[in-house]
mmCIF file of C-alpha atoms in Angstrom:
data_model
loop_
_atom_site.group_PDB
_atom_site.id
_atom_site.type_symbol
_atom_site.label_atom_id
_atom_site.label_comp_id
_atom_site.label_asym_id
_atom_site.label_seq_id
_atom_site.Cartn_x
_atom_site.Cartn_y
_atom_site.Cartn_z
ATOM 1 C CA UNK A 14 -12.581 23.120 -0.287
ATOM 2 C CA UNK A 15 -10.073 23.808 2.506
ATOM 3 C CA UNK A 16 -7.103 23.041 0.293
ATOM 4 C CA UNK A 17 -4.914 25.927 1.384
ATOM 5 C CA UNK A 18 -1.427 25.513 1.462
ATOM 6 C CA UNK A 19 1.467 27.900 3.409
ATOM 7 C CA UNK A 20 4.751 27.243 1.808
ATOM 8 C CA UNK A 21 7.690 27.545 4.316
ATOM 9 C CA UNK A 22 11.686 27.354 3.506
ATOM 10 C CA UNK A 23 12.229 24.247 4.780
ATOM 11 C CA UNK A 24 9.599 21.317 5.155
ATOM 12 C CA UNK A 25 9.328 20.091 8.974
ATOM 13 C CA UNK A 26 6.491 17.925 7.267
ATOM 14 C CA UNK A 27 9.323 16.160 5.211
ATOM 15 C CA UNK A 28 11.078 14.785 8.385
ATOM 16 C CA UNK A 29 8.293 13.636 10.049
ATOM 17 C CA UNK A 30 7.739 11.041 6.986
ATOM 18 C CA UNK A 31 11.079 9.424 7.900
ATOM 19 C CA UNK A 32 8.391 7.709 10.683
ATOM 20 C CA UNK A 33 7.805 5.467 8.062
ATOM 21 C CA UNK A 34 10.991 3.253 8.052
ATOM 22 C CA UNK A 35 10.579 2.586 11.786
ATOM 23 C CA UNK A 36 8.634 -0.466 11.057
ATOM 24 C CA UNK A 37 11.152 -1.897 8.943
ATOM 25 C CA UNK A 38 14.089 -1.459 11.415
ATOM 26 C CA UNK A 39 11.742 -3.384 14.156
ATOM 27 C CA UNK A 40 12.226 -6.219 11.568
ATOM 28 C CA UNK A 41 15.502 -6.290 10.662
ATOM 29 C CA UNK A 42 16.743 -6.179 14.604
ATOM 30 C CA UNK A 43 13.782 -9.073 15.258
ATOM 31 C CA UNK A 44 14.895 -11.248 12.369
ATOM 32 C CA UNK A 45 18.368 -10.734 13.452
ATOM 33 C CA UNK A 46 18.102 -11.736 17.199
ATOM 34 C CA UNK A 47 14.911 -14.319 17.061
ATOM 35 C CA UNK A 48 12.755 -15.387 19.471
ATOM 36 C CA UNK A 49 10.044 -13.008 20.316
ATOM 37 C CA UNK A 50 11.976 -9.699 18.867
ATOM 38 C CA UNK A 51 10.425 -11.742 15.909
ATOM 39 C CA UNK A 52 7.029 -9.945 16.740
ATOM 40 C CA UNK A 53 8.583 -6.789 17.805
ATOM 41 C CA UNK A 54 7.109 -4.940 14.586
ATOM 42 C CA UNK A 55 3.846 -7.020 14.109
ATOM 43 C CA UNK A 56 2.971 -5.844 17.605
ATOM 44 C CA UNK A 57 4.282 -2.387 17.325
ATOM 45 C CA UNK A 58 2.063 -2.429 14.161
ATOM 46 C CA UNK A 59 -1.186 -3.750 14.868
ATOM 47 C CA UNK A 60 -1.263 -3.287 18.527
ATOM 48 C CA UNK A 61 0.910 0.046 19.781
ATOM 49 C CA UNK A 62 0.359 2.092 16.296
ATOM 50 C CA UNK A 63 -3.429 0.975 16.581
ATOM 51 C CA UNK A 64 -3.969 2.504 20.099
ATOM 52 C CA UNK A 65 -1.623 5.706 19.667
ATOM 53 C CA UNK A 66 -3.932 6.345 16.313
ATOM 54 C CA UNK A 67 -7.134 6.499 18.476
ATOM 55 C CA UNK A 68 -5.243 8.716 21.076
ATOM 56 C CA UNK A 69 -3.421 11.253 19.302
ATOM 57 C CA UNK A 70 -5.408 13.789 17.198
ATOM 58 C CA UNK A 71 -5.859 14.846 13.251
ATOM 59 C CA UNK A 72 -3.674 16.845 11.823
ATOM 60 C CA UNK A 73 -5.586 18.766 9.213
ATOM 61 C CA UNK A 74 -3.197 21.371 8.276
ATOM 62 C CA UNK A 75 -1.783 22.103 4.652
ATOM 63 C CA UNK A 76 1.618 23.815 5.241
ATOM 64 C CA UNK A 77 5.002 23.020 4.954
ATOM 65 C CA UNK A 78 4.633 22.266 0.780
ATOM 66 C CA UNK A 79 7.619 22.871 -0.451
ATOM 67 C CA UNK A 80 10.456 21.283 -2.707
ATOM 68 C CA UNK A 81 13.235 19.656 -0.919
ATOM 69 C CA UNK A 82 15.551 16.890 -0.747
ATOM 70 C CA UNK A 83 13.947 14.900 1.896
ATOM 71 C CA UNK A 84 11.183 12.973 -0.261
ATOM 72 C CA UNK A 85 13.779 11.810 -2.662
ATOM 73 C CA UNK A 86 16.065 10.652 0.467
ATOM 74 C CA UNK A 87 13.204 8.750 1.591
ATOM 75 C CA UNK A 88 12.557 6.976 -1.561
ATOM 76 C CA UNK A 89 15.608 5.898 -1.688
ATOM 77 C CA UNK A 90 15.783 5.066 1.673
ATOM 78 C CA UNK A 91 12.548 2.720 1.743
ATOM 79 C CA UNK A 92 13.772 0.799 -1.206
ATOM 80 C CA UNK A 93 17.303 -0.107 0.452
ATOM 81 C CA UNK A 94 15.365 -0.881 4.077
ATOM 82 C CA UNK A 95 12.933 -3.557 1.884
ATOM 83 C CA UNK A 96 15.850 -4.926 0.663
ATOM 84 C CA UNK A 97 17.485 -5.443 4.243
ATOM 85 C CA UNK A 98 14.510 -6.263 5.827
ATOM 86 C CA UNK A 99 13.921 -9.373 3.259
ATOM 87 C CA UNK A 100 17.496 -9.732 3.523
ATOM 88 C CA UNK A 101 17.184 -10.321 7.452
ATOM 89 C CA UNK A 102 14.088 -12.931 7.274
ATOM 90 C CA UNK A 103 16.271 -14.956 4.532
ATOM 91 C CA UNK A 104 19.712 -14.802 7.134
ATOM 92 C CA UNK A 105 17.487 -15.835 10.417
ATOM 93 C CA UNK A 106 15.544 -18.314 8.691
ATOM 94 C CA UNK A 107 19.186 -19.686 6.873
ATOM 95 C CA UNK A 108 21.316 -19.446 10.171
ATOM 96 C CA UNK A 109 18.547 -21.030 12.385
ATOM 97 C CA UNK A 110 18.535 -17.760 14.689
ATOM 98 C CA UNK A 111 14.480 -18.107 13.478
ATOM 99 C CA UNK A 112 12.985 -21.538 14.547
ATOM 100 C CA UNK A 113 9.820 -23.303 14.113
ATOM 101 C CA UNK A 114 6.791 -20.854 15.084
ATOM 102 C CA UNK A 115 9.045 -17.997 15.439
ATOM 103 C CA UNK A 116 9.718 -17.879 11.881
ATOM 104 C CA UNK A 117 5.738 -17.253 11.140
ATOM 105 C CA UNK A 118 6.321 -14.794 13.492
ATOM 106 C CA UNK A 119 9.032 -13.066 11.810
ATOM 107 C CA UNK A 120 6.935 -14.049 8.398
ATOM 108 C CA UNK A 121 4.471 -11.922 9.758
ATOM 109 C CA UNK A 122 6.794 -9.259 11.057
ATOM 110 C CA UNK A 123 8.288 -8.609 8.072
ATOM 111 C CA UNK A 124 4.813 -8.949 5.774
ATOM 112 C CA UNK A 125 3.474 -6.141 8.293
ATOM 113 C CA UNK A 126 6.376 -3.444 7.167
ATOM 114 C CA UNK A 127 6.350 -5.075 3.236
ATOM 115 C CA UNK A 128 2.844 -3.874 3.646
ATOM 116 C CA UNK A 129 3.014 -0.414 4.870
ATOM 117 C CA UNK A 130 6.386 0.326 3.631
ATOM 118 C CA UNK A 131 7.374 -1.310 0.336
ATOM 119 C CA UNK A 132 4.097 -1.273 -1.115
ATOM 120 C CA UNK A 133 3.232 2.225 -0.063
ATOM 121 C CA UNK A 134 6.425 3.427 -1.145
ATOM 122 C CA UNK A 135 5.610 1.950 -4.808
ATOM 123 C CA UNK A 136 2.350 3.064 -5.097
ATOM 124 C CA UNK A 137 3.995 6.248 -5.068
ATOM 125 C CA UNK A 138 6.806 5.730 -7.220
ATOM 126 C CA UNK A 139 5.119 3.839 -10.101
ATOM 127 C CA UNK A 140 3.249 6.688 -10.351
ATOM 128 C CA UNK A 141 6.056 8.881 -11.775
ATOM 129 C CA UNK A 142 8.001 9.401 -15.363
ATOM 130 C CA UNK A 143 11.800 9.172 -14.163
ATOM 131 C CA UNK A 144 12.295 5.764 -15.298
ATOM 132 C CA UNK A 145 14.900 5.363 -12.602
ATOM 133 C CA UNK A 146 12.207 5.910 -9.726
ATOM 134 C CA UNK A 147 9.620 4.132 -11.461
ATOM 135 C CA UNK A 148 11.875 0.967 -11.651
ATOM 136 C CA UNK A 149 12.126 1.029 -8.292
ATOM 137 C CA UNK A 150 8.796 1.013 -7.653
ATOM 138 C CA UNK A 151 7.949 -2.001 -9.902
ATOM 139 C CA UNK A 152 11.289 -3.437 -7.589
ATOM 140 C CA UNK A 153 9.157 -3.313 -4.490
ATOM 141 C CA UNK A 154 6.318 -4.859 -5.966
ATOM 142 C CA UNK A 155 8.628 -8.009 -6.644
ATOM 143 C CA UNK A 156 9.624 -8.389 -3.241
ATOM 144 C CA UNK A 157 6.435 -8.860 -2.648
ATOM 145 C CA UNK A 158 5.414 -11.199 -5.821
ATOM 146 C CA UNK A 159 3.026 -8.607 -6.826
ATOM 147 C CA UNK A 160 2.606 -8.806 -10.601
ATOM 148 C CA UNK A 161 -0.523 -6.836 -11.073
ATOM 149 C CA UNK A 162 -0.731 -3.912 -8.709
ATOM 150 C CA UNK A 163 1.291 -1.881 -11.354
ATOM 151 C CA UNK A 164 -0.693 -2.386 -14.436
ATOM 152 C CA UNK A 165 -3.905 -2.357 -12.533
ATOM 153 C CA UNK A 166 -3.584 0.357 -10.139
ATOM 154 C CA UNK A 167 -2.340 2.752 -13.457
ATOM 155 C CA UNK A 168 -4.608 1.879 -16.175
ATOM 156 C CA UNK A 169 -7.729 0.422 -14.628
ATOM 157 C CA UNK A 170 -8.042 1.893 -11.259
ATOM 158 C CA UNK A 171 -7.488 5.391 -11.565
ATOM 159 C CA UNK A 172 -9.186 5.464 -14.759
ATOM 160 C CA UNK A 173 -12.561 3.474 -13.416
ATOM 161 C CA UNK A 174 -12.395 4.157 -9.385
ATOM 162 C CA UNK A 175 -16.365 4.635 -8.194
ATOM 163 C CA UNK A 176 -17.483 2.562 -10.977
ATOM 164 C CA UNK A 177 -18.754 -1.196 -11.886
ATOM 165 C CA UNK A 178 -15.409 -1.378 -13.748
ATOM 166 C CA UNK A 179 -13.131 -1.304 -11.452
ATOM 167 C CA UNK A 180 -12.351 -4.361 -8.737
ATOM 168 C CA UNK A 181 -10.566 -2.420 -6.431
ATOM 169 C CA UNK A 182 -14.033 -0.004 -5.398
ATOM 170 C CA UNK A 183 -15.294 -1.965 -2.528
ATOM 171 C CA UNK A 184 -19.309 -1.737 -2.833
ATOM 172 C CA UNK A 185 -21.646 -0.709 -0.414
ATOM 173 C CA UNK A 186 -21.993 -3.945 2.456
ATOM 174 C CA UNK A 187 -19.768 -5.633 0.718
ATOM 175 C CA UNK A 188 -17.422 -7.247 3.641
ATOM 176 C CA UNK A 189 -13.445 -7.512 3.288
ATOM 177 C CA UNK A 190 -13.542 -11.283 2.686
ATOM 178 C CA UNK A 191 -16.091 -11.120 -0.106
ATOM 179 C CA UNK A 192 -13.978 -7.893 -1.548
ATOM 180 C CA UNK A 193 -10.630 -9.665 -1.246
ATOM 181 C CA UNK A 194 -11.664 -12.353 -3.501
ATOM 182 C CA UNK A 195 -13.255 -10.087 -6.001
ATOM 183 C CA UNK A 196 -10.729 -7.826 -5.967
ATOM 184 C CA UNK A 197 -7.176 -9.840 -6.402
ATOM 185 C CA UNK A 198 -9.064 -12.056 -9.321
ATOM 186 C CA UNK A 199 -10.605 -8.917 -10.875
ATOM 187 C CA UNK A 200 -7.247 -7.204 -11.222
ATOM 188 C CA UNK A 201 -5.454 -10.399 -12.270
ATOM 189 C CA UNK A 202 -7.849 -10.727 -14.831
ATOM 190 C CA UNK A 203 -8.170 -7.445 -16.095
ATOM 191 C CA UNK A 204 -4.240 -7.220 -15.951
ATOM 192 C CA UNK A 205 -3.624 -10.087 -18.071
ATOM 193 C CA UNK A 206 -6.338 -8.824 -20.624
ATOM 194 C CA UNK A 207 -4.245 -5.726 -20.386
ATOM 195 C CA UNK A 208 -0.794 -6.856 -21.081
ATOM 196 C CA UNK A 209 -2.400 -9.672 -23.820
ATOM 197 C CA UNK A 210 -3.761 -6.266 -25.732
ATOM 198 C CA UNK A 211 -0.130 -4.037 -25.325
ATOM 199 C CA UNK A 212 1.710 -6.737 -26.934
ATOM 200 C CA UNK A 213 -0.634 -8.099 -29.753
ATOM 201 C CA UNK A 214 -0.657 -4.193 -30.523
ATOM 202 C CA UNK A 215 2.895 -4.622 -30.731
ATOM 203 C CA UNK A 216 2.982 -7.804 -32.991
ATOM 204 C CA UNK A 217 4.693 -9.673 -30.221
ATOM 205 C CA UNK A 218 3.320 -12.715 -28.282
ATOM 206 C CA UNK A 219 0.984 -12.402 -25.731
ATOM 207 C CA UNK A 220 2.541 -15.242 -23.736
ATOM 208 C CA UNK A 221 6.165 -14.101 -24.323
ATOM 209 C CA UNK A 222 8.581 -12.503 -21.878
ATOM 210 C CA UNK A 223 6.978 -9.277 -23.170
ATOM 211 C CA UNK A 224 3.753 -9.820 -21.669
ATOM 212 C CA UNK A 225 5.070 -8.225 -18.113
ATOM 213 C CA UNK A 226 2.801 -10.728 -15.986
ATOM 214 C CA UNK A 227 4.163 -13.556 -17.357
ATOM 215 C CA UNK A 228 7.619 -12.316 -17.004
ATOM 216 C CA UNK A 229 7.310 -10.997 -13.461
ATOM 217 C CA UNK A 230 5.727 -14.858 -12.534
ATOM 218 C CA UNK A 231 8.794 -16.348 -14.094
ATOM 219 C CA UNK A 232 10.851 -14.020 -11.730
ATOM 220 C CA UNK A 233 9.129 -15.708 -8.798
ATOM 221 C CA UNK A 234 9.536 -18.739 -9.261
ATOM 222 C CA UNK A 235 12.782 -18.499 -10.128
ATOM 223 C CA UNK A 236 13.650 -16.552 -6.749
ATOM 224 C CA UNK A 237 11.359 -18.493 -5.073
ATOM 225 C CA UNK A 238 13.403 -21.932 -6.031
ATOM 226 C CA UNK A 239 16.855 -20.309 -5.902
ATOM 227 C CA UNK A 240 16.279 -19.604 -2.202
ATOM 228 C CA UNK A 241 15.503 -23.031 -1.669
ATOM 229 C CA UNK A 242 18.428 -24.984 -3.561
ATOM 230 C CA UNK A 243 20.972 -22.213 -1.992
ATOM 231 C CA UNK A 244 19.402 -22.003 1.887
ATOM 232 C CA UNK A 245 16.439 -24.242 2.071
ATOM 233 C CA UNK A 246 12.483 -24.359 1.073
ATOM 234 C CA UNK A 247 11.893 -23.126 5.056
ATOM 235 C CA UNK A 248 13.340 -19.678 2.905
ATOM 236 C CA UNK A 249 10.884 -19.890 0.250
ATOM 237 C CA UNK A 250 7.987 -20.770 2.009
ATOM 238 C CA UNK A 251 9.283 -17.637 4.570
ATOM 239 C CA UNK A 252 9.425 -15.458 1.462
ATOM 240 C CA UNK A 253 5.844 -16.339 0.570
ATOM 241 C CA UNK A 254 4.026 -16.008 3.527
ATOM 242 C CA UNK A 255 5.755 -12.972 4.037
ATOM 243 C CA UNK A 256 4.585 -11.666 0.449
ATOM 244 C CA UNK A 257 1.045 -13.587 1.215
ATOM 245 C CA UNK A 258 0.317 -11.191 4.532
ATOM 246 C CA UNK A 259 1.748 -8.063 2.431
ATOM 247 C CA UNK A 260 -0.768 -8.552 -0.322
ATOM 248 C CA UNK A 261 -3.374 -9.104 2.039
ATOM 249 C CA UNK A 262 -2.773 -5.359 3.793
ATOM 250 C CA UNK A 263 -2.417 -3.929 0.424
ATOM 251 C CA UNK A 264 -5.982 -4.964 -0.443
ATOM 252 C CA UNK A 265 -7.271 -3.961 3.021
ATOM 253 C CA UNK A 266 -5.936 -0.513 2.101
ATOM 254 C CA UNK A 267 -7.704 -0.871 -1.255
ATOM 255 C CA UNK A 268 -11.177 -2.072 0.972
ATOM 256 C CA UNK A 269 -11.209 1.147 3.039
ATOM 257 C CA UNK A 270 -10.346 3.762 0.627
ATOM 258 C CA UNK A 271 -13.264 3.475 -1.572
ATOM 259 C CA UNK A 272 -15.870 1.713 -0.017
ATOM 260 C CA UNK A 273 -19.280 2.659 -0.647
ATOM 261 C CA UNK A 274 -18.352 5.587 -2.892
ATOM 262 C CA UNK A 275 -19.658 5.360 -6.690
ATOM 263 C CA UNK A 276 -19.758 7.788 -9.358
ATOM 264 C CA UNK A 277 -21.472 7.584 -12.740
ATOM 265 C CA UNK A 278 -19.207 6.372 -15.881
ATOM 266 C CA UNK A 279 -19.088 10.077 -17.566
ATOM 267 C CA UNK A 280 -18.535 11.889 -14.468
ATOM 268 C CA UNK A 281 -14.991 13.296 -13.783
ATOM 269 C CA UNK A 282 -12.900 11.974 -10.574
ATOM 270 C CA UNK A 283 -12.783 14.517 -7.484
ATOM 271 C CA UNK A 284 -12.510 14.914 -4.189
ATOM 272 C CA UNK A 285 -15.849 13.025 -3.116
ATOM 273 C CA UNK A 286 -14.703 9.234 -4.752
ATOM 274 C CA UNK A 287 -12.012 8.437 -1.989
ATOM 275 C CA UNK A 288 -11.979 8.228 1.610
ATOM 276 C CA UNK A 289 -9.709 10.450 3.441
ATOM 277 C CA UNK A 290 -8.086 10.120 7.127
ATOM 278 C CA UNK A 291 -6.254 13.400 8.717
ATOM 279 C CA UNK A 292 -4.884 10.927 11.516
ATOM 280 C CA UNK A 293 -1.100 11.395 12.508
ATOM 281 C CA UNK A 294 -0.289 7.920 12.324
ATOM 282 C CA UNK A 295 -1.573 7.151 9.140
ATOM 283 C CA UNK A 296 -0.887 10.420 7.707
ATOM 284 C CA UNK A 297 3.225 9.870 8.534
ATOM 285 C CA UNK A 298 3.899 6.392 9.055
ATOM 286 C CA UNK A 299 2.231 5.634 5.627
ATOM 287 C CA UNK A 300 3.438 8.924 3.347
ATOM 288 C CA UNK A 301 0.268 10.436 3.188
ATOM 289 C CA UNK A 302 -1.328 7.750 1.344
ATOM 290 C CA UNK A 303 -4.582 8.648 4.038
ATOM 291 C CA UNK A 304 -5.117 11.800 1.879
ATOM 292 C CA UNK A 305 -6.575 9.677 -1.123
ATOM 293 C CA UNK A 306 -9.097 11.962 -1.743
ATOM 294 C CA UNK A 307 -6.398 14.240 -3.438
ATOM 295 C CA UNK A 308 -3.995 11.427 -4.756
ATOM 296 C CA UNK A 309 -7.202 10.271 -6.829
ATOM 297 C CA UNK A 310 -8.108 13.912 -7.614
ATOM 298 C CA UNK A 311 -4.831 14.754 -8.799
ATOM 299 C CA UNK A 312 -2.774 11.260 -9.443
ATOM 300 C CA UNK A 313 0.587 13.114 -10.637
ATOM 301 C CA UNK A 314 1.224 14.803 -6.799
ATOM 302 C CA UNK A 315 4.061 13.372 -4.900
ATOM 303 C CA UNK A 316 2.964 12.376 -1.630
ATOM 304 C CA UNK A 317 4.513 15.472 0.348
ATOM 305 C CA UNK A 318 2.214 17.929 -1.280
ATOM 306 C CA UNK A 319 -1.542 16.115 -0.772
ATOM 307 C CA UNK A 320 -3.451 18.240 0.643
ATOM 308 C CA UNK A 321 -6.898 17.756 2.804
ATOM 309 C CA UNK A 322 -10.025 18.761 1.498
ATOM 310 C CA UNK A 323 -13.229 19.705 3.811
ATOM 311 C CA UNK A 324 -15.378 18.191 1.571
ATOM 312 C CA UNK A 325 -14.257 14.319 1.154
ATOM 313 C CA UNK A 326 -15.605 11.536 3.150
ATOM 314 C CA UNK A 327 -13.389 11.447 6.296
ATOM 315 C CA UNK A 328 -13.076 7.869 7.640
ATOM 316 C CA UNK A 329 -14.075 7.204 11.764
ATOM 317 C CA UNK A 330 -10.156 6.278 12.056
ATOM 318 C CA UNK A 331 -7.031 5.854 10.418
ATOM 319 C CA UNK A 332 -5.388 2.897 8.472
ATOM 320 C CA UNK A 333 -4.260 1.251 11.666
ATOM 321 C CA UNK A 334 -7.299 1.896 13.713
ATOM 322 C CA UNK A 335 -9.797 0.443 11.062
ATOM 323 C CA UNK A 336 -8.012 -2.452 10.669
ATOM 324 C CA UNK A 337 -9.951 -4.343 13.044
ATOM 325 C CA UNK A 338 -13.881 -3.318 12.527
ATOM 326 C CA UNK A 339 -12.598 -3.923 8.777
ATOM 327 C CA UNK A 340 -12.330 -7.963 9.769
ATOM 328 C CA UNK A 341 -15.937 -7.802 11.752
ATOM 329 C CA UNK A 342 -18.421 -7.028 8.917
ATOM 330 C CA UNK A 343 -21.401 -6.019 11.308
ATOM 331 C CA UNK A 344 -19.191 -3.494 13.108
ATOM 332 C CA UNK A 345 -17.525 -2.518 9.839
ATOM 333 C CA UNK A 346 -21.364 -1.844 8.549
ATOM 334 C CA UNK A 347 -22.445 0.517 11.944
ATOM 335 C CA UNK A 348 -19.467 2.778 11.381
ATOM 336 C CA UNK A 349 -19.798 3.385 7.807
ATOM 337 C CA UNK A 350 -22.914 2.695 5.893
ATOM 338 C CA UNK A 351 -24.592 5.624 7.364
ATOM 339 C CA UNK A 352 -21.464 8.110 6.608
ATOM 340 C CA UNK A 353 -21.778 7.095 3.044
ATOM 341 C CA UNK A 354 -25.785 8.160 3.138
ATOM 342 C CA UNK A 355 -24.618 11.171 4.390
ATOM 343 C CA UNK A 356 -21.950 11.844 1.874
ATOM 344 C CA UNK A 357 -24.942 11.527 -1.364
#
């Protein structure tokens, strides 16, 4: 393992994570002005991120670990930027400064950084105690309507990642479309079997207020129809679609970072049962969440101290750069089935 770490006074590796709320301020100045700023951050996304991933190289190294104030700024910093940003798509569509096909541009837009920003940002927050932190977390899921990721992702997926259990383990030539489906109904089901368990355990109804998917879809729909009696249902149905594209990132991320990999039902989590990417952009725009092999093998690190292992799968590209053989199965299929033969 080439897990190594040099600790240093002062994290340089902690600024260059502030990357990550650069997508977010593309949308807030687009939904601001309209017209095609609109697509300022689905382009700078998809298109300029994309091509700068393939150009610029790994970064493998394991320094600058140490404890600082910078992660916690940037927490906090992500969740007030969501907040804007949704803030921003609800004042363009409201003031008319978004119009017709511009606002499934801004939609879009704003799904692209709800996807790499709020829901990253979550994942990493639900993950710990502070109750404070871990609110938040479950905060940026609701912007996105999101009422399973947080059950799911803590009690099923960690637990049963590699195996027939889990939804969220892409299996070998199994395509994205075929894997979305599974994978959003798998973890809806599973999460409502979930919460209908913690509250009969609790001699509380299962379809109360208690049971925390049933509360979080009253939440929606009650957002969801106070934005359109207060500025219109052009809001709501902005808000959705917006959510809608988020979701459908998140489970693009979930496609890529297991695929292919199993392990047996007995056998421990490590280092082999996640794909891992060492690229710059993915490594900084998206907190680290590229080193999965670690966040898998040890859950309970903040993002700032994964680490890179020699050993784990390494992906052909990074989160931006897969994106697209990821929506053309047959290409998808040449680039990876034969690295996962390899990895056995």
């Amino acid at each position: 393992m080439n897990s190594a770490i040099t600790a240093k006074k002062r994290s340089f590796r902690n600024y260059k994570y502030f990357l990550n709320l650069m997508p977010v301020l593309l949308v807030i100045y687009g939904n601001i002005n309209g017209g095609w700023f609109s697509l300022l951050n689905f382009i700078f996304t998809f298109v300029v991120l994309g091509i700068a991933e393939i150009i610029l190289p790994e970064d493998q190294t394991n320094d600058d670990v140490v404890d600082d104030e910078l992660p916690e700024i940037l927490m906090f910093l992500s969740v007030f930027a969501q907040i804007l940003s949704i803030l921003s798509l609800i004042y363009g569509v409201y003031t008319g400064t978004l119009k017709e096909y511009w606002i499934i541009a801004a939609a879009l837009s704003t799904g692209a950084a709800s996807g790499t920003l709020a829901i990253v940002v979550a994942h990493e927050l639900i993950h710990r105690k502070n109750k404070i932190w871990n609110f938040a977390g479950r905060f940026l899921l609701f912007t996105v309507f999101n009422p399973y990721f947080y059950i799911h992702h803590l009690r099923i997926h960690h637990k049963y990642v590699g195996t027939d259990s889990d939804p969220v383990t892409a299996k070998f030539s199994e395509n994205y479309y075929h894997f979305l489906i599974r994978s959003i109904s798998g973890q809806i089901k599973q999460s409502f079997q979930l919460e209908k368990q913690r509250c009969l355990a609790k001699r509380k109804s299962a379809l109360g207020m208690n049971n925390y998917m049933l509360s979080c879809l009253l939440g929606y729909i009650t957002v969801i129809i106070c934005a359109g009696l207060l500025a219109g249902w052009t809001v709501s149905i902005a808000l959705i679609a917006q959510a809608f594209f988020a979701n459908l990132l998140l489970e693009y991320t979930n496609y890529i970072e297991h695929y292919g990999l199993s392990r047996n039902d007995n056998e421990r989590v490590n280092e082999m049962h996640s794909w891992q990417s060492n690229k710059l952009i993915s490594r900084f725009f998206l907190i680290d969440l590229s080193r999965h092999s670690d966040h898998h093998f040890h859950a309970a690190k903040p993002f700032n101290k994964l680490v890179s292992y020699s050993a784990s799968p390494v992906l052909p590209g990074g989160y931006a750069s897969m994106l697209l053989p990821a929506l053309i199965p047959p290409l998808w299929f040449r680039l990876m089935n034969f690295r996962i033969k390899n990895t056995q």
